[in-house]
Structures are given as structure tokens and as C-alpha cells.
Tab-separated table of C-alpha atoms in Angstrom:
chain	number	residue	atom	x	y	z
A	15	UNK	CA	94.253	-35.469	34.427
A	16	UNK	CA	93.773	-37.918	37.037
A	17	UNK	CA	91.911	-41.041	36.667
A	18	UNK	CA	89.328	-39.914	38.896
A	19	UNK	CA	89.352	-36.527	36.829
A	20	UNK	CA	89.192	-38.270	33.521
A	21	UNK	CA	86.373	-40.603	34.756
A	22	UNK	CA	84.037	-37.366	36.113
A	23	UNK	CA	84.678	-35.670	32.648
A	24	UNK	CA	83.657	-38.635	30.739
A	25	UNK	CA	80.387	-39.087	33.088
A	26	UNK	CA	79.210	-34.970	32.866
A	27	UNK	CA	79.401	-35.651	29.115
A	28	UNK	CA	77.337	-39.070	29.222
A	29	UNK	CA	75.056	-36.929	31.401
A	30	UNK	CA	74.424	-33.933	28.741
A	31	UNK	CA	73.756	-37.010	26.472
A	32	UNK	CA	71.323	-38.466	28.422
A	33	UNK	CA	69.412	-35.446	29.305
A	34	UNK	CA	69.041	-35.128	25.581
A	35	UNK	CA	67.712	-38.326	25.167
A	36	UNK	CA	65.200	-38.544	28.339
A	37	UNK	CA	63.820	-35.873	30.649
A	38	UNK	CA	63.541	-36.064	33.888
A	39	UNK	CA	59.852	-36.427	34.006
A	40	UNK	CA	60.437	-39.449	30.980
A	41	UNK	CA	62.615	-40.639	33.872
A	42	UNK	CA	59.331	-40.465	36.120
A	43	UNK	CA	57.123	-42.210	34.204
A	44	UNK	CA	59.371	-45.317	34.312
A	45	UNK	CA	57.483	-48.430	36.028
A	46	UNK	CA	60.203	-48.808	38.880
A	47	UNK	CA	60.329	-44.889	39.838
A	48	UNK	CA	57.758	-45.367	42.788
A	49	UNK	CA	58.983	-48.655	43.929
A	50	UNK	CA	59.088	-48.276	47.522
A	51	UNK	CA	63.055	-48.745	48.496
A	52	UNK	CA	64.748	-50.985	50.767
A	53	UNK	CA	67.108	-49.747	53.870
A	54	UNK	CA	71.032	-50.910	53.692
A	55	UNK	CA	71.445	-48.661	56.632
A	56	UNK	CA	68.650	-50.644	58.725
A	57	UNK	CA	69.683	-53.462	57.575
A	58	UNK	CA	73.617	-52.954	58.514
A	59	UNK	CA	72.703	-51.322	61.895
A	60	UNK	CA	70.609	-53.787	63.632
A	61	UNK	CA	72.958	-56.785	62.438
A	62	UNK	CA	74.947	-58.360	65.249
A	63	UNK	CA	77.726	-59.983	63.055
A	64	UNK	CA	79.703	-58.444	60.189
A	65	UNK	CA	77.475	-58.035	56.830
A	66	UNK	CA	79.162	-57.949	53.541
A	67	UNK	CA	77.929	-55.970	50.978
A	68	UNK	CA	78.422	-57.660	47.215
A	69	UNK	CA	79.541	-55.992	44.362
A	70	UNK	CA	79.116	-56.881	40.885
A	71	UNK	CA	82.070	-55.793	38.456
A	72	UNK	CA	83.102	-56.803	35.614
A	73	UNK	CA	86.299	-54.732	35.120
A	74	UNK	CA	88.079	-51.373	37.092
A	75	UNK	CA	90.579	-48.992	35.838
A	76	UNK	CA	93.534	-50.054	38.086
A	77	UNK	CA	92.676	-53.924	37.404
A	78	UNK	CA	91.719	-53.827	33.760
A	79	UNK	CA	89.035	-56.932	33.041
A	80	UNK	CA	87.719	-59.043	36.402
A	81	UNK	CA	84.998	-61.752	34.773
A	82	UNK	CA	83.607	-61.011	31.927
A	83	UNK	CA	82.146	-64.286	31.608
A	84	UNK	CA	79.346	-63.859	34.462
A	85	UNK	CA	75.586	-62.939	34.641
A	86	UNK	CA	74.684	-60.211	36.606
A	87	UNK	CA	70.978	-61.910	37.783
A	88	UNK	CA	73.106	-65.414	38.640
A	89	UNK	CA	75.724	-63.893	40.502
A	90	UNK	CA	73.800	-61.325	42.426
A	91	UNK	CA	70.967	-64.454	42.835
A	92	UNK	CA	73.774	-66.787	44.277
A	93	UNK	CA	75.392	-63.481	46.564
A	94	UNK	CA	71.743	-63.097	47.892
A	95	UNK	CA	71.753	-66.882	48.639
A	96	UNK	CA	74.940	-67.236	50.354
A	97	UNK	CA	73.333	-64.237	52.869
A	98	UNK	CA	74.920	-60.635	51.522
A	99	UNK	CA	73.026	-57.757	53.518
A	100	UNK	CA	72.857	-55.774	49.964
A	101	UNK	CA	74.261	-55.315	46.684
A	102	UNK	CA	75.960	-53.157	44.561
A	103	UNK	CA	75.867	-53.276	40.750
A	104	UNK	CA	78.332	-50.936	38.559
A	105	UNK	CA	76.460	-48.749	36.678
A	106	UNK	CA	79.809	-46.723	34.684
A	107	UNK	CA	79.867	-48.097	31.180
A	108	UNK	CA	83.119	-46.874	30.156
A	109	UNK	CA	85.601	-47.647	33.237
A	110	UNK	CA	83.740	-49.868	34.825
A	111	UNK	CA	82.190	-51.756	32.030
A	112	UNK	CA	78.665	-51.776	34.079
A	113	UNK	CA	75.006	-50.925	32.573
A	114	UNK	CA	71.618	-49.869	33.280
A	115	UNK	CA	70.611	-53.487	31.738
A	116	UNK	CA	72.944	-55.478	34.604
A	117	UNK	CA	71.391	-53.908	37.191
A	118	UNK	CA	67.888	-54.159	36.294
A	119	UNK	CA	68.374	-57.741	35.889
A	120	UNK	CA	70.047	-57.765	39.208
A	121	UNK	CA	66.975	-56.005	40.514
A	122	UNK	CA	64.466	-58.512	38.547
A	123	UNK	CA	66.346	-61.795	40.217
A	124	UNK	CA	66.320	-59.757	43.916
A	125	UNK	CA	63.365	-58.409	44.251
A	126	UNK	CA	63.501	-56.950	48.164
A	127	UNK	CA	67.338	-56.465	49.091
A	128	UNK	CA	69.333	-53.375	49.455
A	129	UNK	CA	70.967	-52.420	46.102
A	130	UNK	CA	73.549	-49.823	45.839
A	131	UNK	CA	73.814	-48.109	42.525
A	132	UNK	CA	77.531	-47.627	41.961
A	133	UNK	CA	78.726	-45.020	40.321
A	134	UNK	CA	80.146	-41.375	39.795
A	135	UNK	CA	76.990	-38.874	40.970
A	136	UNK	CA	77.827	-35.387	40.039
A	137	UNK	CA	74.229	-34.449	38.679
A	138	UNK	CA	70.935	-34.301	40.140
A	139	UNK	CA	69.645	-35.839	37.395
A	140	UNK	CA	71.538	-38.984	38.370
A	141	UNK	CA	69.325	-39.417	41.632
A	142	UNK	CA	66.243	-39.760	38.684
A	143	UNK	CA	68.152	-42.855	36.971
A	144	UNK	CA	68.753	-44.434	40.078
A	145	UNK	CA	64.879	-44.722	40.899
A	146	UNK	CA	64.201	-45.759	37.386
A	147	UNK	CA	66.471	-49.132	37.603
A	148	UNK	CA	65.387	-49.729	41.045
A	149	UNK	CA	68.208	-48.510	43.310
A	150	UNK	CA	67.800	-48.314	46.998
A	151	UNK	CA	70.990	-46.326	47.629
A	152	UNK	CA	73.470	-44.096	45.738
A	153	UNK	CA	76.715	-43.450	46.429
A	154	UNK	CA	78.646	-39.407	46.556
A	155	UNK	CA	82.189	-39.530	46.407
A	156	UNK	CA	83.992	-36.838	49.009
A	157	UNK	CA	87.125	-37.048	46.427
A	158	UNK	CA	84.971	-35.399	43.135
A	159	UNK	CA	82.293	-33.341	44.939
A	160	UNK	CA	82.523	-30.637	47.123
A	161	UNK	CA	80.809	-30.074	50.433
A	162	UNK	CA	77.821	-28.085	49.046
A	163	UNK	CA	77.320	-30.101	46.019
A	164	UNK	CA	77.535	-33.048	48.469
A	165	UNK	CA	74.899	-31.396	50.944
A	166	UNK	CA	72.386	-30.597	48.213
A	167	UNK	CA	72.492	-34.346	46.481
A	168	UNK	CA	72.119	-36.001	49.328
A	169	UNK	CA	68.967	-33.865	50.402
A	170	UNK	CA	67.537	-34.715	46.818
A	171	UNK	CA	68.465	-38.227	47.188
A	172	UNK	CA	66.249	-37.990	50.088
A	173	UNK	CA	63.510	-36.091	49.044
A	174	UNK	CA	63.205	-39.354	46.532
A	175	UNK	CA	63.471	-41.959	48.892
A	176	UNK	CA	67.437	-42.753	48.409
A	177	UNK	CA	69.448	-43.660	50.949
A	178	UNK	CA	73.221	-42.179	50.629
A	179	UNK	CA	76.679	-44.421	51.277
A	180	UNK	CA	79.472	-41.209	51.503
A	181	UNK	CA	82.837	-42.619	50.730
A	182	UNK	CA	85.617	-40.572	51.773
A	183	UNK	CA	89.315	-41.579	51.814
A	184	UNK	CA	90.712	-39.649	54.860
A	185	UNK	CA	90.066	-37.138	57.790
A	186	UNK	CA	89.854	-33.813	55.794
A	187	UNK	CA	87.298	-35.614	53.577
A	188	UNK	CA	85.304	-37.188	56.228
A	189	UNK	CA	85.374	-33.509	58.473
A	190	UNK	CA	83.780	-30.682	55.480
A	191	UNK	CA	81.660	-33.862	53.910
A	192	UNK	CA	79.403	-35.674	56.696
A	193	UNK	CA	76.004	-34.261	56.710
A	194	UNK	CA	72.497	-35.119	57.783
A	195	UNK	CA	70.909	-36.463	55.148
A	196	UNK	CA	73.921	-39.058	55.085
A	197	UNK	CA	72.821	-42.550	56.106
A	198	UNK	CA	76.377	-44.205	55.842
A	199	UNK	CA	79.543	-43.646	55.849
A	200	UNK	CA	82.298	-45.361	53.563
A	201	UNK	CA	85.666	-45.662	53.994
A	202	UNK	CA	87.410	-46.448	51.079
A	203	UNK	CA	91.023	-47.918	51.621
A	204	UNK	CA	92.114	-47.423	48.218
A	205	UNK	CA	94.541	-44.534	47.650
A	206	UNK	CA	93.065	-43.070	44.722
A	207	UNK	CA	96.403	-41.462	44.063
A	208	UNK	CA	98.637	-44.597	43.820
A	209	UNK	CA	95.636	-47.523	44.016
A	210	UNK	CA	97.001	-48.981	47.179
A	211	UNK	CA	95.185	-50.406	49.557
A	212	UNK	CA	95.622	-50.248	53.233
A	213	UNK	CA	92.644	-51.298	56.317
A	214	UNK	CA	94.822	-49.044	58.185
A	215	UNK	CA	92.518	-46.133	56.672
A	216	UNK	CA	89.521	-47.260	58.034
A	217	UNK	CA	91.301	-48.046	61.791
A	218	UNK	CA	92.310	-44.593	61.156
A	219	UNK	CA	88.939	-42.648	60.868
A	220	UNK	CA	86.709	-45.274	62.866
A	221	UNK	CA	86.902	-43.021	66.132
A	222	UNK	CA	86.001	-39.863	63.822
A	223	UNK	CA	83.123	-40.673	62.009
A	224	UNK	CA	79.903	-39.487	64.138
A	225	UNK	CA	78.094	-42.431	66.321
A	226	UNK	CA	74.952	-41.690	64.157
A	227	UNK	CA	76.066	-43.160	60.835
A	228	UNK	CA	76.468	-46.119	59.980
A	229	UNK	CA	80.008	-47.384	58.803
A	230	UNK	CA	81.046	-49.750	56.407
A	231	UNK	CA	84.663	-50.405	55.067
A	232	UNK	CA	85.557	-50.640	51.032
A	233	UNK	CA	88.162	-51.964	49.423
A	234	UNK	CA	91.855	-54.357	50.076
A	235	UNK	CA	89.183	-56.890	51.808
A	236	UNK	CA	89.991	-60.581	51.899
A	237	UNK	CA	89.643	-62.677	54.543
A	238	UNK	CA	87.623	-63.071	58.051
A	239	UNK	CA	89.941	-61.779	60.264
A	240	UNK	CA	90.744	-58.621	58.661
A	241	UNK	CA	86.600	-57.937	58.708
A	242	UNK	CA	86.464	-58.921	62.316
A	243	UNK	CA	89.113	-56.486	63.194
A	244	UNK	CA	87.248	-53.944	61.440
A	245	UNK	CA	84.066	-54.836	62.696
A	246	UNK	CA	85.576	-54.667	66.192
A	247	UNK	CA	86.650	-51.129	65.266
A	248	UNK	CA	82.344	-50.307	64.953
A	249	UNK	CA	82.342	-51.543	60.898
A	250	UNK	CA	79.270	-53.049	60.022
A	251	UNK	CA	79.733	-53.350	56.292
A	252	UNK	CA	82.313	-54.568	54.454
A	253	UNK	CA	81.617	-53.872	50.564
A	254	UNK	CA	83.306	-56.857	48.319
A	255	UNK	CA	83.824	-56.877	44.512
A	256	UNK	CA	87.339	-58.085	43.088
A	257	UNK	CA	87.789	-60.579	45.827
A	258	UNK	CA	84.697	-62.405	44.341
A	259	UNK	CA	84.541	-61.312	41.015
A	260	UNK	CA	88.090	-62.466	40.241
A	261	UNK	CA	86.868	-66.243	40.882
A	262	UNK	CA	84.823	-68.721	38.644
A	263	UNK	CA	82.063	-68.816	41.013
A	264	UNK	CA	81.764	-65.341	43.377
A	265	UNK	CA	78.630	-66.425	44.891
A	266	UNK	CA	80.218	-69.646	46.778
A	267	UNK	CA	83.067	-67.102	47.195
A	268	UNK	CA	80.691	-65.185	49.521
A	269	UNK	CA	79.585	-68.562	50.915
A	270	UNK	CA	83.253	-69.618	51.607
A	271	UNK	CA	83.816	-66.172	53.832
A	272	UNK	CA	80.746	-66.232	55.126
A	273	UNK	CA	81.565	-69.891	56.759
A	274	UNK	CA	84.968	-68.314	57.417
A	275	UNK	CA	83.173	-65.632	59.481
A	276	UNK	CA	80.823	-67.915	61.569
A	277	UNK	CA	84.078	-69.873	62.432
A	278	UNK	CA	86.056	-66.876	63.001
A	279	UNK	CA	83.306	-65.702	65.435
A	280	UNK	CA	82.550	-68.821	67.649
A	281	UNK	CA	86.767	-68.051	68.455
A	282	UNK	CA	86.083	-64.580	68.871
A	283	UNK	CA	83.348	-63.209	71.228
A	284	UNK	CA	83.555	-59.973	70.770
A	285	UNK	CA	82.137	-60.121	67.575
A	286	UNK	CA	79.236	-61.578	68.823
């Protein structure tokens, strides 16, 4: 197997576990289930300027540990500061070494933005956790889900107030996987095949992904004038994690591309 195979075995068996542990309407009954949710698609599409989305993660399978010696409520408090349009939080306790615990504190310390729970969704059931720690978004990978599965979590992410990021990783992806009851599109740069990055993905399927979604660009992201060549290319997201996470400090990381960003734009118009 894969990594991306081993990873979606290893999540349909936490899943069994968890279903054994708490039912659905357990899940409910839990005091953040009818919080009402926040829109990263509203707040992405009426920007004017590139928004960057912040990740918190401690570690990844290609990269091994990130930080390990951050807080999940400081870091997502200082990315909030330093003006991210939303977060995301890693949720995958094995691979990722996220929790349910960091992002409910990243929820407590940011009460009102966007927050993205990252992770593999390959169960309905899923969509029921993600309201009970407060996310305002989930995320279906094209690469372990096919079209129908795809279709029919994204309506039930809907029917509970979710909002859904798609992340696909090329054209045929992107063409059987778009839907309506997608709110944004991701594309992911990251060959999951050899872990390389390229922008020259998301160049790629800018002109193919419908006007109606909006489209934000993951992965290989560094520095302001990569962004603002994306953005030029109708990105309106860019979604951050190991470029900030690798430093001491990935909140005045943010800060430091965020100045890099106003600069970059008061050269460049068209961003503006």
C-alpha cells in the first residue's frame, strides 16, 4: 500500500472504534453541535487581496516531526492576529499527530473565524465529529473517494451546515469530482505519488475549475510572489502549514508574509 492507502485503512478502523464508543446522536448532544458556522468561502470570495489560510501541524508523513513544541490556542491566536482568513487544525492522530483536544482549543481561543477540520473523511459519521469540535468546513479528498461517495458527503456536510474545501491533484480528479454542494475547490500541488511539489499544478487547472467555486491553492507555498502569481491566476486562498510550523514563532511567520504581500502588492496592481 500507498501512504495515502495505508492512512484511509488506519482512519476506517479508528472510525469502527469510534462508532463503538459514541453514537451519532451522543455526537448530537455535544454543546458545540448547533453552533451556527462561519463561511471560508464568503470570506475568501469577497476578499480583494490574497488570504492565507493557516494550518496547524505538528508532524506529516513525508516530513516526519514539524514543532512539537507549540500550543495549538497560541499559535492559531497569534495566526488570527497577524490577519489569516481561516484556519485549519489536523485532526489525524496517527500521521498527522493532530487531536480532537487541539482543535477545540483552537476553537475556544477563536471564537468566530473559519476553521477547517483537516483530515481523511471517508464516513458520514465524520461530518457528526466535525460539528461536535466546532468545525466550519471539512475537507473530501478526490484521490481516496470516489465521485458518488464524494457527491453524497458533501450533500450531508450540507444538510449540517458544513461548508466543503475539495482537493484534487489534477484534471481527471477535478472533471468526475466537482459538484454542487462544493463550496471550494483545492488544488493540492503535492504529488501524492512522489511528495513533490510543483505551483505549476494549480496554473495548470486554474482555467478548468468552474467560475462558481471558489479556489484556493495547497501546498510548496513560500513566499509573496509565488501567491501573487497564483492569485493572478483567480486563487484566493493559499492554505499554509510547514512553511510556518517549521519556525519558532509561525504566527509572526504569517505576519512576516503578510507584510511581504502588502509590499508585493503596492508593486503590483493587478493584485489589487
Amino acid at each position: 500500500m500507498n501512504i495515502l492507502e495505508k492512512i484511509i485503512a488506519r482512519k476506517r478502523e479508528e472510525i469502527s472504534e469510534s462508532k463503538k464508543q459514541r453514537s451519532v446522536s451522543d455526537l448530537e448532544k455535544e454543546p458545540l453541535f448547533t453552533r451556527e458556522t462561519s463561511s471560508l468561502a464568503g470570506a475568501l470570495r469577497s476578499s480583494t487581496t490574497p488570504r492565507i489560510i493557516s494550518e496547524f501541524k505538528r508532524k506529516s508523513p513525508s516530513k516526519g516531526i514539524i514543532n512539537s513544541h507549540v500550543l495549538p490556542e497560541i499559535v492559531t491566536k497569534d495566526y488570527v492576529n497577524a490577519g489569516a482568513a481561516g484556519l485549519s487544525v489536523l485532526t489525524d492522530i496517527d500521521f498527522f499527530g493532530g487531536s480532537f483536544a487541539d482543535f477545540l482549543k483552537a476553537r475556544e481561543a477563536n471564537p468566530q473565524i473559519p476553521m477547517l477540520r483537516k483530515d481523511f473523511i471517508v464516513d458520514e459519521y465524520q461530518l457528526f465529529e466535525a460539528k461536535t469540535i466546532g468545525a466550519d468546513v471539512i475537507l473530501l479528498i478526490a484521490a481516496c473517494l470516489t465521485p458518488s461517495e464524494i457527491a453524497h458527503l458533501s450533500r450531508r456536510a450540507h444538510d449540517l451546515g458544513l461548508e466543503v474545501l475539495l482537493e484534487v491533484h489534477n484534471a481527471e480528479e477535478l472533471a468526475v469530482s466537482v459538484g454542487q454542494h462544493i463550496d471550494i475547490v483545492g488544488v493540492n500541488n503535492r504529488n501524492l505519488k512522489t511528495f513533490e511539489t510543483s505551483i505549476e499544478t494549480s496554473i495548470e487547472l486554474s482555467e478548468l475549475i468552474p467560475e462558481q467555486f471558489v479556489k484556493i491553492s495547497e501546498s510548496g507555498l513560500k513566499d509573496a510572489e509565488t501567491i501573487v502569481r497564483l492569485y493572478q491566476h483567480g486563487y484566493k486562498g493559499f492554505l499554509i502549514g510547514e512553511t510556518f510550523m517549521k519556525t519558532a514563532n509561525p504566527g509572526a511567520a504569517l505576519a512576516g508574509l503578510q507584510q511581504n504581500l502588502t509590499q508585493h502588492s503596492n508593486l503590483n496592481p493587478l493584485v489589487l
